[in-house]
GROMACS .gro file of C-alpha atoms in nm:
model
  306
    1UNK     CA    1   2.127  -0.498   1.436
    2UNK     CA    2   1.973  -0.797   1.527
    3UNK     CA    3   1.846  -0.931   1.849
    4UNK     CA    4   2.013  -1.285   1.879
    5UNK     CA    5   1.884  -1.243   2.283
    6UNK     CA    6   1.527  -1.329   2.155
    7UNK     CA    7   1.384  -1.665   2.176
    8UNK     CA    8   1.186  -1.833   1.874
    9UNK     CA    9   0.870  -1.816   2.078
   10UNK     CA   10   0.902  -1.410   2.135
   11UNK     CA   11   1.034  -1.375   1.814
   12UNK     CA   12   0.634  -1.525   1.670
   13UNK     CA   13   0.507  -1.357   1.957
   14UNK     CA   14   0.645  -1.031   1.801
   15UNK     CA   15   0.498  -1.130   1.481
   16UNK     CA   16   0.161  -1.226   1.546
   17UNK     CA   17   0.141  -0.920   1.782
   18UNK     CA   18   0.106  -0.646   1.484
   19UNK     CA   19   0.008  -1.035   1.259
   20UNK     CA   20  -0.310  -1.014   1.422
   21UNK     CA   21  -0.399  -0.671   1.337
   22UNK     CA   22  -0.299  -0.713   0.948
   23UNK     CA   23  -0.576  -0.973   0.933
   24UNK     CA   24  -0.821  -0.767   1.007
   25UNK     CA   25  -0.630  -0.512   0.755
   26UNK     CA   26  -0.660  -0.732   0.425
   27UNK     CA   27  -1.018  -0.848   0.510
   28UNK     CA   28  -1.147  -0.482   0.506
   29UNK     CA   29  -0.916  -0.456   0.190
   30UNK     CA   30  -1.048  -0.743   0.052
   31UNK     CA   31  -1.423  -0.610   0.122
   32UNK     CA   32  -1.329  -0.312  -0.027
   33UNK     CA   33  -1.180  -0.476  -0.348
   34UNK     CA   34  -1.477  -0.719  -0.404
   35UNK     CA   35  -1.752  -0.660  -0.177
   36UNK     CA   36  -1.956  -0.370  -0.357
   37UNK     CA   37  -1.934  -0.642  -0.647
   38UNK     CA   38  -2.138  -0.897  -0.429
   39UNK     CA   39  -2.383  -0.651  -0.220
   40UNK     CA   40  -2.463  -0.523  -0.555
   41UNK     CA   41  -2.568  -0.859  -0.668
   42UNK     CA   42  -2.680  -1.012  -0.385
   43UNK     CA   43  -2.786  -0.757  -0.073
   44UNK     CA   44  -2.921  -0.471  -0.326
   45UNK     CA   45  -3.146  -0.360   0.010
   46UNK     CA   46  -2.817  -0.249   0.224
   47UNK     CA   47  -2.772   0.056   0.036
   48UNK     CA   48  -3.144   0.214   0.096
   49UNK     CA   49  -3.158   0.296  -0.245
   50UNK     CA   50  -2.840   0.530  -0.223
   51UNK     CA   51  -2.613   0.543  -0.494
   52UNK     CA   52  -2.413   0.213  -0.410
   53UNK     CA   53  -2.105   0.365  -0.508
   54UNK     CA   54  -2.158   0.689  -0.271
   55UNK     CA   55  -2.240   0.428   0.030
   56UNK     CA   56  -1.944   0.240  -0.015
   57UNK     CA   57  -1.673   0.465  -0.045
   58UNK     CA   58  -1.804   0.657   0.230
   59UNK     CA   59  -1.809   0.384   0.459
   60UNK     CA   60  -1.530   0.246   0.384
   61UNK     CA   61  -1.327   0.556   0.424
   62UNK     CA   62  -1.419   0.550   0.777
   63UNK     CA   63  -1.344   0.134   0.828
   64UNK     CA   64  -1.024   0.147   0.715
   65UNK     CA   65  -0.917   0.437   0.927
   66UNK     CA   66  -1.079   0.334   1.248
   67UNK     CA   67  -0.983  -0.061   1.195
   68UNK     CA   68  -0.622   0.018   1.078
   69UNK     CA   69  -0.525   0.285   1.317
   70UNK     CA   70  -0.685   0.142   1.657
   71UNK     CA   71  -0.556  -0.169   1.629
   72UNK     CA   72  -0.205  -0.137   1.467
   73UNK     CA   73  -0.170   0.165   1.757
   74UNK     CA   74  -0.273  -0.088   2.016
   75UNK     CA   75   0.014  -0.351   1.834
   76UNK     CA   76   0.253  -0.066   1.887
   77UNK     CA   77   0.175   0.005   2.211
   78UNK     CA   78   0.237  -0.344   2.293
   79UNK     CA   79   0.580  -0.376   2.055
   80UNK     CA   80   0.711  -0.024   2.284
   81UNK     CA   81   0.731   0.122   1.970
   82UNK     CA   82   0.746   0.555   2.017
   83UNK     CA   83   0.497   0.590   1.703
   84UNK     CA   84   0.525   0.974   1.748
   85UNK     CA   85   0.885   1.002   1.718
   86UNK     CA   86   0.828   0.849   1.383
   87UNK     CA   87   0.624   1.139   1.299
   88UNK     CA   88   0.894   1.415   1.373
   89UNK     CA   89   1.130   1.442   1.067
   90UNK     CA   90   0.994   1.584   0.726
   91UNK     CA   91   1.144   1.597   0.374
   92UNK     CA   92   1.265   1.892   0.151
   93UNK     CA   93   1.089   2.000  -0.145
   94UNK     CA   94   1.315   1.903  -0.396
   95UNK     CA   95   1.356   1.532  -0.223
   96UNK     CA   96   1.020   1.502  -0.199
   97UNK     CA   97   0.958   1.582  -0.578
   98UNK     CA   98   1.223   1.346  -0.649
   99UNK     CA   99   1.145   1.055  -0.435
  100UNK     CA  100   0.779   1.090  -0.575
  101UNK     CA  101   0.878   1.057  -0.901
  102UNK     CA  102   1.109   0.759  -0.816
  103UNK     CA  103   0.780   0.600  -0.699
  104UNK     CA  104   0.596   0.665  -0.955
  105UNK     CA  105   0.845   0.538  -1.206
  106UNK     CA  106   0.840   0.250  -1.064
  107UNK     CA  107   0.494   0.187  -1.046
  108UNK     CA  108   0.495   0.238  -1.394
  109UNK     CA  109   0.734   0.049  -1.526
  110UNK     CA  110   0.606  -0.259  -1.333
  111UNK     CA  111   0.254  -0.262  -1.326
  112UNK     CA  112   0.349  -0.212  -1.741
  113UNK     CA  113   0.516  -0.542  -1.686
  114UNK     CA  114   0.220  -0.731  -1.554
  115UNK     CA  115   0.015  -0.572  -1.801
  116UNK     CA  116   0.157  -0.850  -1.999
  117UNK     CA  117   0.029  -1.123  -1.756
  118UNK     CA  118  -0.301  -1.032  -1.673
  119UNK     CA  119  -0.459  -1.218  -1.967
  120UNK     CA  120  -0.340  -1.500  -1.734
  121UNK     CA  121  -0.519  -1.293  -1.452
  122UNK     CA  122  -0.878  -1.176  -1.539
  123UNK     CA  123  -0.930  -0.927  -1.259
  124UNK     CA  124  -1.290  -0.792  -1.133
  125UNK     CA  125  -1.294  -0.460  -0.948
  126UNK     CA  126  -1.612  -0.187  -0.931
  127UNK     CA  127  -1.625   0.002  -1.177
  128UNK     CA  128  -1.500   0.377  -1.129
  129UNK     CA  129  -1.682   0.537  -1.411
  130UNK     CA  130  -1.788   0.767  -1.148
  131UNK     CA  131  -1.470   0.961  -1.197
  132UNK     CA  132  -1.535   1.310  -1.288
  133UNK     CA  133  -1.897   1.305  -1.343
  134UNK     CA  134  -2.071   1.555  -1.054
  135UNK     CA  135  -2.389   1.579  -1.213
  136UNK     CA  136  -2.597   1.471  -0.921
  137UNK     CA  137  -2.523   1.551  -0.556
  138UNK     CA  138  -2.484   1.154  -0.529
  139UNK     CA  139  -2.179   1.150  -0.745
  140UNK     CA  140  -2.031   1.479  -0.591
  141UNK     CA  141  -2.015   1.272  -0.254
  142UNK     CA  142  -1.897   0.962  -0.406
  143UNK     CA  143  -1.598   1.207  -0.571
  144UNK     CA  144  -1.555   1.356  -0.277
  145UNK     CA  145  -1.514   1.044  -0.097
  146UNK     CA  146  -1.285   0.863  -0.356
  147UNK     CA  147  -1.067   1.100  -0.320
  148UNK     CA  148  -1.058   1.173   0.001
  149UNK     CA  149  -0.968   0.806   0.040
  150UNK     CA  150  -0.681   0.783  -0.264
  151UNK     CA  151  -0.466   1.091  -0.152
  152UNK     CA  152  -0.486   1.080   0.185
  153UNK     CA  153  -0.671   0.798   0.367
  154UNK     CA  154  -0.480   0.506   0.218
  155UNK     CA  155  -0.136   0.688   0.187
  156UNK     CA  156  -0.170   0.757   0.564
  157UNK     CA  157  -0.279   0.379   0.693
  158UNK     CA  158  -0.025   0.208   0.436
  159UNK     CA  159   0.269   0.423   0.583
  160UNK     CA  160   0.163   0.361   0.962
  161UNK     CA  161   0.073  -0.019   0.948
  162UNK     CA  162   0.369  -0.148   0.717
  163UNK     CA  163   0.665   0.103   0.735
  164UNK     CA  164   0.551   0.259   1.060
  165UNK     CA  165   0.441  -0.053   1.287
  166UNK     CA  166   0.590  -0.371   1.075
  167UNK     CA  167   0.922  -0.252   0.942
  168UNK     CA  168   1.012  -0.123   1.244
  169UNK     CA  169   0.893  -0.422   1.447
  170UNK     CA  170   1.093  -0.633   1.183
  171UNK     CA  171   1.339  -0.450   1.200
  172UNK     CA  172   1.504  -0.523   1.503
  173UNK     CA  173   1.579  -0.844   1.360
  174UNK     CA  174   1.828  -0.668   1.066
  175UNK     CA  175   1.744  -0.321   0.916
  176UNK     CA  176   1.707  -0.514   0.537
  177UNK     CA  177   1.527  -0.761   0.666
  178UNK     CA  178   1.283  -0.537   0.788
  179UNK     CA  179   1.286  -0.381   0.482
  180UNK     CA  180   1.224  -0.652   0.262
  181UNK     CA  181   1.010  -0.844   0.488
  182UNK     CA  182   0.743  -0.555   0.518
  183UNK     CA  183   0.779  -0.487   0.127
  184UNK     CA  184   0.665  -0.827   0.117
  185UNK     CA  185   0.349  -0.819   0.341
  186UNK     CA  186   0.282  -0.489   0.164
  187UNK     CA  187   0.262  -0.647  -0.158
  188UNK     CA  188   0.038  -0.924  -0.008
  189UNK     CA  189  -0.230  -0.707   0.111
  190UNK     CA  190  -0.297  -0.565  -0.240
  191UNK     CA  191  -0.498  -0.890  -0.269
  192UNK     CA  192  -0.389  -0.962  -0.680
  193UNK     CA  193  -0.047  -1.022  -0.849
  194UNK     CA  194  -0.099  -0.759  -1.107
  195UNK     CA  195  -0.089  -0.513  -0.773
  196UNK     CA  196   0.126  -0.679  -0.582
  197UNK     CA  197   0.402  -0.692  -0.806
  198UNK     CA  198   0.480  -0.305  -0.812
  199UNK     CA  199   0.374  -0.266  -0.497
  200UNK     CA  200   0.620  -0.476  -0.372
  201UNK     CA  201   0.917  -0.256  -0.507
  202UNK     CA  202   0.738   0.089  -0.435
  203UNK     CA  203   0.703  -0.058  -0.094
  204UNK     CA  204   1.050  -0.118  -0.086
  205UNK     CA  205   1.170   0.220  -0.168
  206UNK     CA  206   0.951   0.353   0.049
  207UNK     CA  207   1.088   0.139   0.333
  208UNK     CA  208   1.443   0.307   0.227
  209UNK     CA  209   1.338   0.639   0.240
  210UNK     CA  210   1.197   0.586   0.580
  211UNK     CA  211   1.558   0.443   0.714
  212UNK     CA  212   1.750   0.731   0.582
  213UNK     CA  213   1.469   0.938   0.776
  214UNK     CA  214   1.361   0.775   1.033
  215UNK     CA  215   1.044   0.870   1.018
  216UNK     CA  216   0.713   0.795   0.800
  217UNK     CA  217   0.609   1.131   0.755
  218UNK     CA  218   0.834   1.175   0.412
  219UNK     CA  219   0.688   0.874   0.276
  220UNK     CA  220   0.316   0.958   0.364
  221UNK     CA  221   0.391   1.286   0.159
  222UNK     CA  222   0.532   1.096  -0.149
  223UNK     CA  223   0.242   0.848  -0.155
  224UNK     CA  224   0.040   1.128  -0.142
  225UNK     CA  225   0.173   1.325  -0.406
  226UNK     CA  226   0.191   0.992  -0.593
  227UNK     CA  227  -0.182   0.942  -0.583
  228UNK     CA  228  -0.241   1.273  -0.676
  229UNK     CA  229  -0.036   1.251  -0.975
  230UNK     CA  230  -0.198   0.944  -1.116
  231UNK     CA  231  -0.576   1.092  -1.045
  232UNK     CA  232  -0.514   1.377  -1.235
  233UNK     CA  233  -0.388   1.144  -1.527
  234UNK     CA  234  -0.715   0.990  -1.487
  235UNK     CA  235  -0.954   1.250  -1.520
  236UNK     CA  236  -0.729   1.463  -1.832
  237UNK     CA  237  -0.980   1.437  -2.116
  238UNK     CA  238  -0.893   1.257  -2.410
  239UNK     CA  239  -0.814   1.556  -2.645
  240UNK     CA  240  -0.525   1.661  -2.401
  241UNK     CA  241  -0.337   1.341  -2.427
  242UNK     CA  242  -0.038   1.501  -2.493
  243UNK     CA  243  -0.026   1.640  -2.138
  244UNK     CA  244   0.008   1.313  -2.000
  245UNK     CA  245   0.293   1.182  -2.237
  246UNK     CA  246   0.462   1.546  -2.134
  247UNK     CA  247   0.409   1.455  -1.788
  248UNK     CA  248   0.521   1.067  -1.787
  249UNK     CA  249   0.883   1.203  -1.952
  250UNK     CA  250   0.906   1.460  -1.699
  251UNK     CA  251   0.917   1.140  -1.404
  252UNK     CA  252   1.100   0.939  -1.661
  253UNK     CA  253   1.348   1.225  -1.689
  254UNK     CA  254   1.417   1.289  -1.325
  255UNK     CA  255   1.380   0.922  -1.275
  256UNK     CA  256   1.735   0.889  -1.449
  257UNK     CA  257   1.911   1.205  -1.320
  258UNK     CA  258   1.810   1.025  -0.998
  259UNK     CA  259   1.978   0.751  -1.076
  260UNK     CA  260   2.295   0.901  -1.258
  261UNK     CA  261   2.323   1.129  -0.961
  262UNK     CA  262   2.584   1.067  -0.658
  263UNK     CA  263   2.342   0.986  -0.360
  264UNK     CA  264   2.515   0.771  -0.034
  265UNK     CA  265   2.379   0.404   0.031
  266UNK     CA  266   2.113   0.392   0.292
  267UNK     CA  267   2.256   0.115   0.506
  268UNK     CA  268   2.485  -0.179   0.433
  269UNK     CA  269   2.323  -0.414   0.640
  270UNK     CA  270   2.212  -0.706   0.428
  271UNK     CA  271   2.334  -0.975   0.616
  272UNK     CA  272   1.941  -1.041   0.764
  273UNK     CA  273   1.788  -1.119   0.402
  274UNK     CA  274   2.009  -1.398   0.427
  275UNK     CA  275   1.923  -1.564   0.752
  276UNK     CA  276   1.711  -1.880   0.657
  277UNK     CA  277   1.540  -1.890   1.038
  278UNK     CA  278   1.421  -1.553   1.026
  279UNK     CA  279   1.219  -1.583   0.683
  280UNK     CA  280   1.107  -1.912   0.862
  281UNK     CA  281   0.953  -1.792   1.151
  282UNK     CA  282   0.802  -1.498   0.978
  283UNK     CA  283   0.646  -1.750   0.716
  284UNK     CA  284   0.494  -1.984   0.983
  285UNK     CA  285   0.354  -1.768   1.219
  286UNK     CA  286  -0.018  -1.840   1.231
  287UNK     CA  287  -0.122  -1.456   1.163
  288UNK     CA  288   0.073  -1.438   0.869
  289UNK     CA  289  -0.053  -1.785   0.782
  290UNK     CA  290  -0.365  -1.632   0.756
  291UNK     CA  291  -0.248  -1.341   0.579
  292UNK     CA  292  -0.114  -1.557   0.273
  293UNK     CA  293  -0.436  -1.762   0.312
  294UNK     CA  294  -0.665  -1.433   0.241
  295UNK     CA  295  -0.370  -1.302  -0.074
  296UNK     CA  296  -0.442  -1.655  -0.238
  297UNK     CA  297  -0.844  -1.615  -0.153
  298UNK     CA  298  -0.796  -1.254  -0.324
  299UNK     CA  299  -0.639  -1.425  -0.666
  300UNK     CA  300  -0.920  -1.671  -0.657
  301UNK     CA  301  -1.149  -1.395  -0.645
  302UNK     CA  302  -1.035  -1.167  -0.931
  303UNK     CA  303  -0.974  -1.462  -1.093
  304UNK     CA  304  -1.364  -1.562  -1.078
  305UNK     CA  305  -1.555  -1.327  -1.016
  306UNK     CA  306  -1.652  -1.230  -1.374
   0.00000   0.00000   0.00000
């Protein structure tokens, strides 16, 4: 329900208070993305003649969990918002099978979609050719580390900073608003369109399944599961094709009994989308200023950096 008792001025102040702390977010993304590119090729001597790779994923398995958590706790703090509440309620087995699935079908489908557009969109990321190769201790850490950082790193700080700490900040100002709004940083942070575009609507089933739980744990568990599911595509040798064809129809197929199936609406509240003054003020606070400012920096980047 929304807050009509707020002024415009604590209405941005609300924004740029958990604003502030996804700046810092996307530039450690955007390091992430791009930077091994350009220490590779330009600061060789900050590795100590470690495997590059091994360095960064190392590192930035720890940066991302120390300058996600601290500050986006701190944001809460300041917002009142009772962050372990929103720990408290899981998710059966067979939901959580079924809501992964959901996800993944829908990553599918539309990062297939911008497959289409990327020739418009020449993207350059590091190279992860690393992937199942453990024949030096070097790469076993790297492995080690990529993984640790894909299944349970990322899935963790996504789920905390936008469903746990902006959704539900966002959310005071109309449940659907909240949802779409944070589906919409979301899909900002991933830095490209080719990623943003999926993320966008995986964040926004996510942000579903968290109102009809209230909680974040459920979705942690499905991005989780998620990320496991499309590592292990990556790393099925060639001659067992097949298996991954088997296993795409198997989401495809409870994909539709999903959606043929009786389930009750999550909320009815979409009256928020619609109100002009809230998109306004989210879209010219100065922190989020800054976060469109870095997404368009990002596009320049994959764009160029050939």
């Amino acid at each position: 329900m929304a807050q009509n008792v707020l002024t415009t001025t604590q209405v941005r102040h609300r924004i740029n208070t958990f604003g502030k702390s996804l700046i810092l977010y996307v530039i450690i993304l955007t390091i992430f993305r791009y930077g091994l590119f350009l220490f590779e090729k330009y600061f060789p001597q900050i590795f100590f003649d470690k495997n590059p790779m091994m360095v960064f994923y190392v590192g930035i398995n720890f940066l991302i969990l120390i300058l996600s958590l601290i500050p986006f706790s701190i944001a809460g703090n300041k917002l009142s918002l009772n962050m372990k509440q929103y720990f408290k309620k899981g998710i059966s087995i067979g939901n959580l099978f079924v809501y992964t699935c959901v996800c993944i079908g829908i990553h599918f489908i539309f990062t297939s979609f911008m497959s289409l557009f990327s020739i418009f969109f020449s993207l350059k990321f590091s190279s992860l050719s690393f992937i199942g190769n453990y024949k030096s201790i070097d790469y076993i850490i790297t492995n080690i580390a990529y993984i640790i950082y894909i299944i349970f790193i990322k899935p963790y700080c996504d789920e905390f900073v936008f469903r746990g700490v902006i959704q539900r900040t966002l959310g005071i100002f109309g449940r659907y608003f909240g949802v779409i709004s944070s589906a919409l940083l979301y899909a900002i942070s991933q830095g490209n369109i080719i990623e943003a575009v999926p993320a966008f609507f995986v964040g926004w089933f996510l942000s579903l399944v968290t109102i009809k739980y209230h909680s974040i744990k459920p979705t942690i568990l499905i991005q989780m599961f998620m990320s496991i599911f499309l590592y292990v595509l990556m790393i099925i040798p060639d001659k067992m094709v097949w298996l991954i064809q088997v296993l795409i129809i198997i989401v495809y197929v409870v994909v539709a009994l999903f959606l043929f199936s009786k389930h009750r609406r999550f909320f009815n509240d979409v009256t928020s989308v619609f109100n002009g003054q809230l998109w306004k003020l989210l879209f010219t606070s100065y922190s989020i200023v800054i976060v469109i400012f870095i997404f368009f920096l990002n596009i320049i980047l994959s764009v160029f950096l050939n």
